[in-house]
Short mmCIF file of C-alpha atoms in Angstrom, two decimals:
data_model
loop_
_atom_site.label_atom_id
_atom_site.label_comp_id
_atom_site.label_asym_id
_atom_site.label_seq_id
_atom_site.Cartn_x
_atom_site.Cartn_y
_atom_site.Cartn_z
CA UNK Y 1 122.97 140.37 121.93
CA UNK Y 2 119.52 141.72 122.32
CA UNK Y 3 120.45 144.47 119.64
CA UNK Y 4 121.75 141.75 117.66
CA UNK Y 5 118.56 139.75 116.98
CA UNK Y 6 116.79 142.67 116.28
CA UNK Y 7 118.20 143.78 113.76
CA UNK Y 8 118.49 139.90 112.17
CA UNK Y 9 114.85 140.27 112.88
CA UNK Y 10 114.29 143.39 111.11
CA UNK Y 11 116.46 142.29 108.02
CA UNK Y 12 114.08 138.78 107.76
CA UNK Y 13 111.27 140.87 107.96
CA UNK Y 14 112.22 143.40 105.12
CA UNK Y 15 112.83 140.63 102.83
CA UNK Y 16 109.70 139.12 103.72
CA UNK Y 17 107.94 142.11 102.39
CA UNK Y 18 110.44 142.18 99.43
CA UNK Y 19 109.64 138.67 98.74
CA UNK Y 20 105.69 139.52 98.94
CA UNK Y 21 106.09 142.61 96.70
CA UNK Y 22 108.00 140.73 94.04
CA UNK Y 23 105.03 137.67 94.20
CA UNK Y 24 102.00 139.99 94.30
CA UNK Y 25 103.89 141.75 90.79
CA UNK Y 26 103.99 138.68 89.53
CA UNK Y 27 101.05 137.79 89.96
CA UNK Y 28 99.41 140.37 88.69
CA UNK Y 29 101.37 140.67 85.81
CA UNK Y 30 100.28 137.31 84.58
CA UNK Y 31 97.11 137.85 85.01
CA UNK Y 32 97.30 140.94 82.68
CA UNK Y 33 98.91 138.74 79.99
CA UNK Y 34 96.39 136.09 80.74
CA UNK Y 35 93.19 138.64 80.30
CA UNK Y 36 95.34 139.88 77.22
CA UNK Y 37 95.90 136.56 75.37
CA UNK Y 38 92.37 134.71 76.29
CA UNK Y 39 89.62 137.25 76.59
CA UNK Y 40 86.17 136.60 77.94
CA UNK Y 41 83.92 134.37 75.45
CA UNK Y 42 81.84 137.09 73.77
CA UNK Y 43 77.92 135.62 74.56
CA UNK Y 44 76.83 134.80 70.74
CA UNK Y 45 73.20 135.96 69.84
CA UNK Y 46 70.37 133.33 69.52
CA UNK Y 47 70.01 132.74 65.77
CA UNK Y 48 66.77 130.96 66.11
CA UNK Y 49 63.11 131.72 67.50
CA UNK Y 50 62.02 131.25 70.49
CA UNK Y 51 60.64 128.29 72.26
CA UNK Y 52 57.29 129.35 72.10
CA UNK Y 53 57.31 130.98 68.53
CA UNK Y 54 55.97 127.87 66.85
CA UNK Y 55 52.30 128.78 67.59
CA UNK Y 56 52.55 132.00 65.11
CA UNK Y 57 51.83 128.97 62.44
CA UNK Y 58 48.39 128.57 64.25
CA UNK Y 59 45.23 130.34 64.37
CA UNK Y 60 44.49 131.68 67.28
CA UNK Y 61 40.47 131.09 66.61
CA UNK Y 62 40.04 127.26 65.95
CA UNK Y 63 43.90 126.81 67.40
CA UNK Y 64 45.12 125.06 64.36
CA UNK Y 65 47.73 125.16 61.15
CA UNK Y 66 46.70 128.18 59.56
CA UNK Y 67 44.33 126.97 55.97
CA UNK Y 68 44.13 129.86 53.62
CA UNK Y 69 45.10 132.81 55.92
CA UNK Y 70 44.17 136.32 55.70
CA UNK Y 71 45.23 139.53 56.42
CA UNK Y 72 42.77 141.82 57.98
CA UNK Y 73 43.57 145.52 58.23
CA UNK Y 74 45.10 145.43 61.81
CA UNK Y 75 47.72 143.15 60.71
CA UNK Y 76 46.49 140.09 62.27
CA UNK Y 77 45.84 136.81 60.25
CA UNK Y 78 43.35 134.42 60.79
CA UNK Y 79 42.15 131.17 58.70
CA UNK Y 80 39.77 132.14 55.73
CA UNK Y 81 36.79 130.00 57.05
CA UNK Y 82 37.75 131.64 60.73
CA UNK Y 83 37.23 135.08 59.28
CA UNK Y 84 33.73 133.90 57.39
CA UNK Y 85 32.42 133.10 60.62
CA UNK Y 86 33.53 136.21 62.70
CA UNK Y 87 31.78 137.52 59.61
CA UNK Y 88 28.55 135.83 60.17
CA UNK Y 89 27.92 136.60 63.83
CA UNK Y 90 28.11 140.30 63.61
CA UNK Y 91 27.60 142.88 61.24
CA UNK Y 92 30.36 145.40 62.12
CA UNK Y 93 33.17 142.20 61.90
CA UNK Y 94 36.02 142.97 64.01
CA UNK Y 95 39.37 141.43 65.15
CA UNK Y 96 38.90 138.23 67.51
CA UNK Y 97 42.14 139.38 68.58
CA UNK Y 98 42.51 143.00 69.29
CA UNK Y 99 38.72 143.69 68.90
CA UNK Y 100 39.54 146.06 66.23
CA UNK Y 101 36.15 146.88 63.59
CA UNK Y 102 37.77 145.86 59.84
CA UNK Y 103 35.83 145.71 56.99
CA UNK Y 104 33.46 143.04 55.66
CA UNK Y 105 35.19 143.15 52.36
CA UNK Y 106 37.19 139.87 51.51
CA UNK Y 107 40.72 140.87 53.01
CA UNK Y 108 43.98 139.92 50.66
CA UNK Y 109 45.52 136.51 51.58
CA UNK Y 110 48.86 136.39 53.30
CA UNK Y 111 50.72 134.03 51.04
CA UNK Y 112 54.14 134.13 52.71
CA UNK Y 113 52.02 132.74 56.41
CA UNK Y 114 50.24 130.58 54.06
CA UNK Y 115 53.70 129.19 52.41
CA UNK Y 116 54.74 128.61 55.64
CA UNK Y 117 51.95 126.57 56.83
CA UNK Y 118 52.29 124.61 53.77
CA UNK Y 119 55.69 123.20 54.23
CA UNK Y 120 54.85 122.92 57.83
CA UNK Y 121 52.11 120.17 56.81
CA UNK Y 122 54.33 118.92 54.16
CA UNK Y 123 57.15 118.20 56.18
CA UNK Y 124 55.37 116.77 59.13
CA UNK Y 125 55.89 113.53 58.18
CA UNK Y 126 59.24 113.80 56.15
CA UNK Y 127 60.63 114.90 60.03
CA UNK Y 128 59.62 111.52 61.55
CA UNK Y 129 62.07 109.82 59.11
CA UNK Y 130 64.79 111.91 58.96
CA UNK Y 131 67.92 111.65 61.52
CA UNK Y 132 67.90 113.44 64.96
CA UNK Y 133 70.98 115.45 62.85
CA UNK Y 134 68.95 116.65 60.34
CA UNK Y 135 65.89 117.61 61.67
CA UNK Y 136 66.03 121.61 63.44
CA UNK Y 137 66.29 121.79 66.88
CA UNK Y 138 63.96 124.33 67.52
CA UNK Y 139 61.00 123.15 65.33
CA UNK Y 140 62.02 119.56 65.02
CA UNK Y 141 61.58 120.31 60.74
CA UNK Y 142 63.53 118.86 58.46
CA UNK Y 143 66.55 121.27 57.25
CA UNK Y 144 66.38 121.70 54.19
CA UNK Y 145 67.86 125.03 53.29
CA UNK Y 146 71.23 126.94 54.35
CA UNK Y 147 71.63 130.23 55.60
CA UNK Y 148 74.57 131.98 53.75
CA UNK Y 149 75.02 135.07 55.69
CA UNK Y 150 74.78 132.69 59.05
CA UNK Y 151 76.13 129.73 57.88
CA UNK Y 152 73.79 127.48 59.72
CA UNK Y 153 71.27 124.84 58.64
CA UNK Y 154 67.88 126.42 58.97
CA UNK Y 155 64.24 124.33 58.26
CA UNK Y 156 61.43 126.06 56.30
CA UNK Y 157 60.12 127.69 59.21
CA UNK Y 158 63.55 129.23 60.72
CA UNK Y 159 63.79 131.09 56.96
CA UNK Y 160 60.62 133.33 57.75
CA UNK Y 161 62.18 134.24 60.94
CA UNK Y 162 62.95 137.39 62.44
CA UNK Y 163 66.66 136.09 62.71
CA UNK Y 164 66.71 135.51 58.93
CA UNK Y 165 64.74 137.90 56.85
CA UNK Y 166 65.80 138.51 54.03
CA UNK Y 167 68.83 136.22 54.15
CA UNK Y 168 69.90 134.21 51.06
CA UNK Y 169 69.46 130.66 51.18
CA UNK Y 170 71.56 128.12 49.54
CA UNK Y 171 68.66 127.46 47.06
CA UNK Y 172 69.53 130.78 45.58
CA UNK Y 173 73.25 131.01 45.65
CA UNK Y 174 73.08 126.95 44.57
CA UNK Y 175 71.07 128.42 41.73
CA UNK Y 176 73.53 130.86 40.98
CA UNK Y 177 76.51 128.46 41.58
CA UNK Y 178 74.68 125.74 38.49
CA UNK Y 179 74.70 128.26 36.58
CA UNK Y 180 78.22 129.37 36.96
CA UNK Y 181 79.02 126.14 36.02
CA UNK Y 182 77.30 125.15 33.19
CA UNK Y 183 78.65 128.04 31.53
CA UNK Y 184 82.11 127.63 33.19
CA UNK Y 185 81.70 123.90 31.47
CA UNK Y 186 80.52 125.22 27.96
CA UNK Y 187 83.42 127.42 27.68
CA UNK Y 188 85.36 124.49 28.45
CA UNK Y 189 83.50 122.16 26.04
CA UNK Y 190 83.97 125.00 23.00
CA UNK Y 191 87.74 125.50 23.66
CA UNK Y 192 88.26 122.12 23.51
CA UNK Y 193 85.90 121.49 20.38
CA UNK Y 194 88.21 124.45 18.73
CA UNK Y 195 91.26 123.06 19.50
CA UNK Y 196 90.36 119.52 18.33
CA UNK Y 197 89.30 121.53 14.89
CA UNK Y 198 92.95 123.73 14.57
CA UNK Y 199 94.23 120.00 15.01
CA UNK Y 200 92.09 118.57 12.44
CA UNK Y 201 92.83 121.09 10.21
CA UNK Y 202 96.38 121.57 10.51
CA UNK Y 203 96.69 117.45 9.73
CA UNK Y 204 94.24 118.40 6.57
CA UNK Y 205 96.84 120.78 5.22
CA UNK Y 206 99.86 118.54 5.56
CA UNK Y 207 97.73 116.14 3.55
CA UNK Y 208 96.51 118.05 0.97
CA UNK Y 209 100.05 119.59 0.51
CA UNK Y 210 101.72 116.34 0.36
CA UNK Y 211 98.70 114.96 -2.01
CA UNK Y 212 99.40 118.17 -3.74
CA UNK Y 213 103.56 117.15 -4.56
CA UNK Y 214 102.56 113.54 -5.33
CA UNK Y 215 102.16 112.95 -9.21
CA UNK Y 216 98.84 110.97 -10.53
CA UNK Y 217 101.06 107.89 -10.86
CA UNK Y 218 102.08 108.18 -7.23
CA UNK Y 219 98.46 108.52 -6.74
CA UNK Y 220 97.85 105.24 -8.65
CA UNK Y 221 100.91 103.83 -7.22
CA UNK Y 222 99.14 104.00 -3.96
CA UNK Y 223 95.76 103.39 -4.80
CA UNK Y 224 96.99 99.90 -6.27
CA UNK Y 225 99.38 98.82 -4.07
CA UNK Y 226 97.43 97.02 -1.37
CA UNK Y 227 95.65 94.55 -4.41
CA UNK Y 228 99.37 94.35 -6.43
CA UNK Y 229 101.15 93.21 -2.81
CA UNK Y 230 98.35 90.72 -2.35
CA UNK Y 231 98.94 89.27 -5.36
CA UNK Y 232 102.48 88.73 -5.39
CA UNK Y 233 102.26 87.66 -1.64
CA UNK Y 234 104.76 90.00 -0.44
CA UNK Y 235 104.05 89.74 3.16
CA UNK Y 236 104.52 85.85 3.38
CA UNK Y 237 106.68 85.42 0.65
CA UNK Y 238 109.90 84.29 1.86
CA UNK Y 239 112.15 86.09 -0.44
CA UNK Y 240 111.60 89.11 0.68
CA UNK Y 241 113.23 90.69 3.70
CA UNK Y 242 111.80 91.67 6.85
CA UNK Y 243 112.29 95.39 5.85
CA UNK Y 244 110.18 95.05 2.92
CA UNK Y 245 107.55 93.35 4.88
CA UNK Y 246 107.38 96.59 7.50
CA UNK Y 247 107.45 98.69 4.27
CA UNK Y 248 104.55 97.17 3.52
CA UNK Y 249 102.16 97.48 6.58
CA UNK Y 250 103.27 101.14 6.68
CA UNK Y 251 102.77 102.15 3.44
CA UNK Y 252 99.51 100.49 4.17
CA UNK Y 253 98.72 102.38 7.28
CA UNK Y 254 99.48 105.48 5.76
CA UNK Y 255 96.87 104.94 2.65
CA UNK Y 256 94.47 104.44 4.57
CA UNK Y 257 94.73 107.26 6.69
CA UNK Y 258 94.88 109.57 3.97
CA UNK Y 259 91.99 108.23 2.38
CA UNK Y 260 89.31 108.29 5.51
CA UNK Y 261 90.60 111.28 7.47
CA UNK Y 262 88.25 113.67 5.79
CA UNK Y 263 85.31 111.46 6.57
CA UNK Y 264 83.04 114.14 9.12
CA UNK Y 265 83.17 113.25 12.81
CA UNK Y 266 80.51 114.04 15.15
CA UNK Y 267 82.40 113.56 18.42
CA UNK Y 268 82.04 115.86 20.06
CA UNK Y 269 78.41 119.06 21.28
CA UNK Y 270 77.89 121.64 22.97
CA UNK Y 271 74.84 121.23 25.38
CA UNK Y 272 72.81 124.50 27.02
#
Protein backbone atom coordinates (compact mmCIF):
# COMPACT_ATOMS: atom_id res chain seq x y z
CA UNK A 1 0.00 0.00 0.00
CA UNK A 2 2.74 2.18 1.26
CA UNK A 3 4.71 1.36 -2.06
CA UNK A 4 1.64 2.12 -3.79
CA UNK A 5 1.23 5.84 -2.95
CA UNK A 6 4.62 6.42 -3.57
CA UNK A 7 4.92 5.79 -6.59
CA UNK A 8 1.25 7.70 -7.39
CA UNK A 9 3.21 10.31 -5.58
CA UNK A 10 6.20 10.22 -7.63
CA UNK A 11 4.18 10.06 -11.00
CA UNK A 12 2.06 13.53 -9.75
CA UNK A 13 5.18 14.95 -9.02
CA UNK A 14 6.95 14.27 -12.46
CA UNK A 15 4.12 15.75 -14.22
CA UNK A 16 4.18 18.61 -12.06
CA UNK A 17 7.59 19.40 -13.28
CA UNK A 18 6.47 18.44 -16.86
CA UNK A 19 3.66 20.77 -16.54
CA UNK A 20 6.17 23.64 -15.19
CA UNK A 21 8.69 22.95 -17.99
CA UNK A 22 6.08 23.14 -20.71
CA UNK A 23 4.66 26.77 -18.96
CA UNK A 24 8.08 28.33 -18.31
CA UNK A 25 8.71 27.42 -22.53
CA UNK A 26 5.88 29.05 -23.12
CA UNK A 27 6.40 31.67 -21.56
CA UNK A 28 9.39 32.50 -22.68
CA UNK A 29 8.71 31.88 -26.06
CA UNK A 30 6.14 34.59 -26.16
CA UNK A 31 8.04 36.85 -24.81
CA UNK A 32 10.65 36.37 -27.62
CA UNK A 33 7.89 36.95 -30.20
CA UNK A 34 6.64 39.81 -28.15
CA UNK A 35 10.33 41.63 -27.98
CA UNK A 36 10.41 40.55 -31.78
CA UNK A 37 7.13 42.11 -33.02
CA UNK A 38 7.05 45.42 -30.63
CA UNK A 39 10.55 46.59 -29.92
CA UNK A 40 11.53 49.19 -27.39
CA UNK A 41 10.45 52.91 -28.49
CA UNK A 42 13.75 54.22 -29.86
CA UNK A 43 14.18 57.75 -27.53
CA UNK A 44 13.81 60.47 -30.52
CA UNK A 45 16.43 63.38 -30.36
CA UNK A 46 15.32 66.91 -29.18
CA UNK A 47 14.83 68.89 -32.41
CA UNK A 48 14.68 72.16 -30.65
CA UNK A 49 17.01 74.36 -28.29
CA UNK A 50 17.16 74.30 -25.08
CA UNK A 51 15.16 75.94 -22.39
CA UNK A 52 17.59 78.36 -21.62
CA UNK A 53 18.93 79.09 -25.24
CA UNK A 54 16.69 82.08 -25.73
CA UNK A 55 19.15 84.49 -23.98
CA UNK A 56 21.85 83.97 -26.99
CA UNK A 57 19.37 86.81 -28.61
CA UNK A 58 20.59 89.12 -25.71
CA UNK A 59 23.56 91.01 -24.88
CA UNK A 60 25.19 89.96 -22.22
CA UNK A 61 26.41 93.80 -21.36
CA UNK A 62 23.15 95.93 -21.08
CA UNK A 63 21.08 92.33 -20.95
CA UNK A 64 18.88 93.19 -23.82
CA UNK A 65 17.72 92.23 -27.67
CA UNK A 66 20.84 92.51 -29.38
CA UNK A 67 20.69 96.35 -31.65
CA UNK A 68 23.30 96.29 -34.31
CA UNK A 69 25.59 93.42 -33.10
CA UNK A 70 29.14 92.88 -33.68
CA UNK A 71 31.57 90.45 -34.01
CA UNK A 72 34.76 90.99 -32.19
CA UNK A 73 37.73 88.76 -32.96
CA UNK A 74 37.08 86.13 -30.15
CA UNK A 75 33.85 85.28 -31.60
CA UNK A 76 31.69 86.91 -29.16
CA UNK A 77 28.98 89.54 -30.15
CA UNK A 78 27.94 92.34 -28.35
CA UNK A 79 25.50 95.44 -29.23
CA UNK A 80 27.33 98.19 -31.36
CA UNK A 81 26.77 101.01 -28.71
CA UNK A 82 27.93 98.13 -25.97
CA UNK A 83 31.19 97.77 -27.81
CA UNK A 84 31.62 101.87 -28.14
CA UNK A 85 31.58 102.02 -24.56
CA UNK A 86 33.94 99.06 -23.64
CA UNK A 87 35.80 101.20 -26.15
CA UNK A 88 35.72 104.34 -24.21
CA UNK A 89 36.80 103.13 -20.79
CA UNK A 90 40.03 101.60 -21.77
CA UNK A 91 42.50 101.92 -24.29
CA UNK A 92 43.57 98.29 -24.91
CA UNK A 93 39.45 97.30 -25.43
CA UNK A 94 38.95 93.81 -24.59
CA UNK A 95 36.12 91.19 -24.37
CA UNK A 96 33.53 91.93 -21.41
CA UNK A 97 33.17 88.35 -21.74
CA UNK A 98 36.27 86.34 -21.92
CA UNK A 99 38.55 89.38 -21.14
CA UNK A 100 40.23 88.78 -24.34
CA UNK A 101 42.39 92.31 -25.80
CA UNK A 102 40.65 92.82 -29.59
CA UNK A 103 41.28 95.60 -31.53
CA UNK A 104 39.89 99.14 -31.43
CA UNK A 105 39.13 98.94 -35.08
CA UNK A 106 35.28 98.91 -35.89
CA UNK A 107 34.66 95.00 -35.89
CA UNK A 108 32.30 93.58 -38.97
CA UNK A 109 28.59 93.29 -37.97
CA UNK A 110 27.06 89.89 -37.48
CA UNK A 111 24.05 90.15 -39.73
CA UNK A 112 22.68 86.62 -39.36
CA UNK A 113 22.49 87.50 -34.97
CA UNK A 114 21.26 90.75 -36.11
CA UNK A 115 18.44 89.06 -38.52
CA UNK A 116 17.56 87.17 -35.78
CA UNK A 117 17.00 89.83 -33.35
CA UNK A 118 15.00 91.52 -35.89
CA UNK A 119 12.25 89.07 -36.34
CA UNK A 120 12.47 88.48 -32.69
CA UNK A 121 11.18 92.24 -32.16
CA UNK A 122 9.00 91.92 -35.10
CA UNK A 123 7.17 89.08 -34.05
CA UNK A 124 6.76 89.98 -30.45
CA UNK A 125 3.60 91.20 -30.87
CA UNK A 126 2.31 89.09 -33.92
CA UNK A 127 2.79 85.99 -31.03
CA UNK A 128 0.26 87.59 -28.63
CA UNK A 129 -2.42 87.17 -31.36
CA UNK A 130 -1.75 84.13 -32.82
CA UNK A 131 -3.29 80.64 -31.47
CA UNK A 132 -1.58 78.61 -28.64
CA UNK A 133 -1.19 76.06 -32.02
CA UNK A 134 0.70 78.26 -33.89
CA UNK A 135 2.96 79.91 -31.82
CA UNK A 136 6.53 77.52 -31.03
CA UNK A 137 6.69 75.89 -27.97
CA UNK A 138 10.01 76.58 -27.11
CA UNK A 139 10.19 80.36 -27.89
CA UNK A 140 6.51 81.05 -27.82
CA UNK A 141 7.25 82.79 -31.75
CA UNK A 142 5.02 82.63 -34.23
CA UNK A 143 5.82 79.63 -36.83
CA UNK A 144 6.18 80.79 -39.68
CA UNK A 145 8.49 78.58 -41.66
CA UNK A 146 8.74 74.62 -42.19
CA UNK A 147 11.56 72.50 -41.82
CA UNK A 148 11.78 70.07 -44.86
CA UNK A 149 14.41 67.72 -43.83
CA UNK A 150 12.48 67.56 -40.19
CA UNK A 151 9.19 68.06 -41.13
CA UNK A 152 8.26 70.18 -38.21
CA UNK A 153 6.97 73.75 -37.84
CA UNK A 154 9.89 75.81 -36.71
CA UNK A 155 9.61 79.95 -35.73
CA UNK A 156 12.34 82.36 -36.92
CA UNK A 157 14.46 81.67 -34.12
CA UNK A 158 14.38 77.62 -34.19
CA UNK A 159 15.83 78.15 -38.10
CA UNK A 160 19.26 79.59 -36.74
CA UNK A 161 19.49 76.69 -34.51
CA UNK A 162 22.01 74.22 -34.01
CA UNK A 163 19.22 71.54 -34.75
CA UNK A 164 18.56 73.19 -38.13
CA UNK A 165 21.51 74.70 -39.85
CA UNK A 166 21.51 74.67 -42.93
CA UNK A 167 18.12 73.01 -43.39
CA UNK A 168 15.75 74.12 -46.20
CA UNK A 169 12.76 75.84 -45.25
CA UNK A 170 9.52 75.74 -46.97
CA UNK A 171 10.13 79.37 -48.14
CA UNK A 172 12.68 77.91 -50.45
CA UNK A 173 11.24 74.70 -51.68
CA UNK A 174 7.65 76.87 -51.82
CA UNK A 175 9.77 79.07 -54.05
CA UNK A 176 10.85 76.34 -56.05
CA UNK A 177 7.40 74.57 -56.03
CA UNK A 178 5.67 78.37 -57.72
CA UNK A 179 7.87 78.11 -59.98
CA UNK A 180 7.32 74.59 -61.03
CA UNK A 181 4.04 75.57 -61.53
CA UNK A 182 3.83 78.49 -63.37
CA UNK A 183 5.77 76.87 -65.92
CA UNK A 184 3.93 73.51 -65.48
CA UNK A 185 0.72 75.99 -66.19
CA UNK A 186 2.32 77.82 -69.28
CA UNK A 187 3.00 74.64 -70.95
CA UNK A 188 -0.46 73.88 -70.32
CA UNK A 189 -1.80 77.29 -71.46
CA UNK A 190 0.45 76.96 -74.97
CA UNK A 191 -0.75 73.37 -75.72
CA UNK A 192 -4.01 74.33 -75.38
CA UNK A 193 -3.63 77.76 -77.35
CA UNK A 194 -2.05 75.30 -80.22
CA UNK A 195 -4.62 73.03 -80.27
CA UNK A 196 -7.43 75.63 -80.35
CA UNK A 197 -5.26 77.05 -83.55
CA UNK A 198 -4.91 73.27 -85.51
CA UNK A 199 -8.80 73.51 -84.80
CA UNK A 200 -9.22 76.86 -86.16
CA UNK A 201 -7.35 76.10 -88.96
CA UNK A 202 -8.48 72.85 -89.98
CA UNK A 203 -12.34 74.52 -89.99
CA UNK A 204 -10.50 77.41 -92.27
CA UNK A 205 -9.55 74.83 -94.85
CA UNK A 206 -12.88 73.07 -95.11
CA UNK A 207 -14.16 76.58 -95.77
CA UNK A 208 -11.98 77.84 -98.12
CA UNK A 209 -12.18 74.46 -100.03
CA UNK A 210 -15.83 74.42 -100.09
CA UNK A 211 -15.81 78.40 -100.99
CA UNK A 212 -13.29 77.21 -103.45
CA UNK A 213 -16.07 74.48 -105.40
CA UNK A 214 -18.89 77.03 -105.06
CA UNK A 215 -19.35 79.11 -108.39
CA UNK A 216 -19.70 83.17 -108.10
CA UNK A 217 -23.46 82.67 -108.55
CA UNK A 218 -23.54 80.30 -105.60
CA UNK A 219 -21.62 82.98 -104.00
CA UNK A 220 -24.36 85.53 -104.91
CA UNK A 221 -26.92 82.99 -104.34
CA UNK A 222 -25.89 83.13 -100.78
CA UNK A 223 -24.97 86.51 -100.30
CA UNK A 224 -28.69 87.44 -101.38
CA UNK A 225 -30.65 85.03 -99.95
CA UNK A 226 -31.32 86.31 -96.45
CA UNK A 227 -32.85 89.96 -98.17
CA UNK A 228 -34.72 87.73 -101.24
CA UNK A 229 -36.42 85.29 -98.28
CA UNK A 230 -37.40 88.42 -96.42
CA UNK A 231 -39.05 89.68 -99.12
CA UNK A 232 -41.10 86.96 -100.23
CA UNK A 233 -41.85 86.11 -96.49
CA UNK A 234 -40.82 82.63 -96.68
CA UNK A 235 -40.64 81.93 -93.07
CA UNK A 236 -44.32 82.99 -92.27
CA UNK A 237 -45.74 82.43 -95.42
CA UNK A 238 -48.15 79.73 -95.17
CA UNK A 239 -47.59 78.04 -98.41
CA UNK A 240 -44.60 76.87 -97.78
CA UNK A 241 -43.81 73.71 -95.86
CA UNK A 242 -42.21 73.28 -92.67
CA UNK A 243 -39.12 71.79 -94.48
CA UNK A 244 -38.58 74.82 -96.40
CA UNK A 245 -38.88 76.92 -93.38
CA UNK A 246 -35.83 74.76 -91.55
CA UNK A 247 -34.07 75.12 -94.96
CA UNK A 248 -34.18 78.43 -94.37
CA UNK A 249 -32.76 79.10 -90.81
CA UNK A 250 -29.96 76.69 -91.81
CA UNK A 251 -28.93 77.97 -94.82
CA UNK A 252 -28.96 81.05 -92.73
CA UNK A 253 -26.82 79.76 -89.97
CA UNK A 254 -24.43 78.48 -92.23
CA UNK A 255 -23.85 82.07 -94.11
CA UNK A 256 -23.18 83.53 -91.44
CA UNK A 257 -20.70 81.37 -90.13
CA UNK A 258 -18.77 81.39 -93.14
CA UNK A 259 -18.75 84.94 -93.37
CA UNK A 260 -17.43 85.93 -89.59
CA UNK A 261 -15.25 82.91 -88.81
CA UNK A 262 -12.12 84.58 -90.04
CA UNK A 263 -12.78 87.59 -87.89
CA UNK A 264 -9.30 87.43 -85.31
CA UNK A 265 -10.04 86.24 -81.78
CA UNK A 266 -8.10 87.23 -78.88
CA UNK A 267 -9.26 84.58 -76.41
CA UNK A 268 -6.99 83.32 -75.23
CA UNK A 269 -2.48 84.60 -73.52
CA UNK A 270 0.11 83.36 -72.30
CA UNK A 271 1.16 85.12 -68.96
CA UNK A 272 5.04 84.88 -67.41
Amino acid sequence: MLKTQERVLSHGYRKLLKLKTSVIIIISKYLREKSTLAPPPVRQPRLGPGPGEESNICCPVCCDIYRDPVLLSCSHSLCKACWQRCKTVKSNPECPICRRSCSSDDPPQNLALRNVCEAFSQGSGERLSAAPSELCSLHAEKLQLFCVQDQQPVCLICQFSRWHTNHKNLKQARLAALRDEKRQKNQNLRKKREAVNREKTTITNIISSTEAEMTAADVLFLQNYPGSAARVQLPGSAGHTPELQEIYYITVSCTQSMFSFNTPQTGLSETG
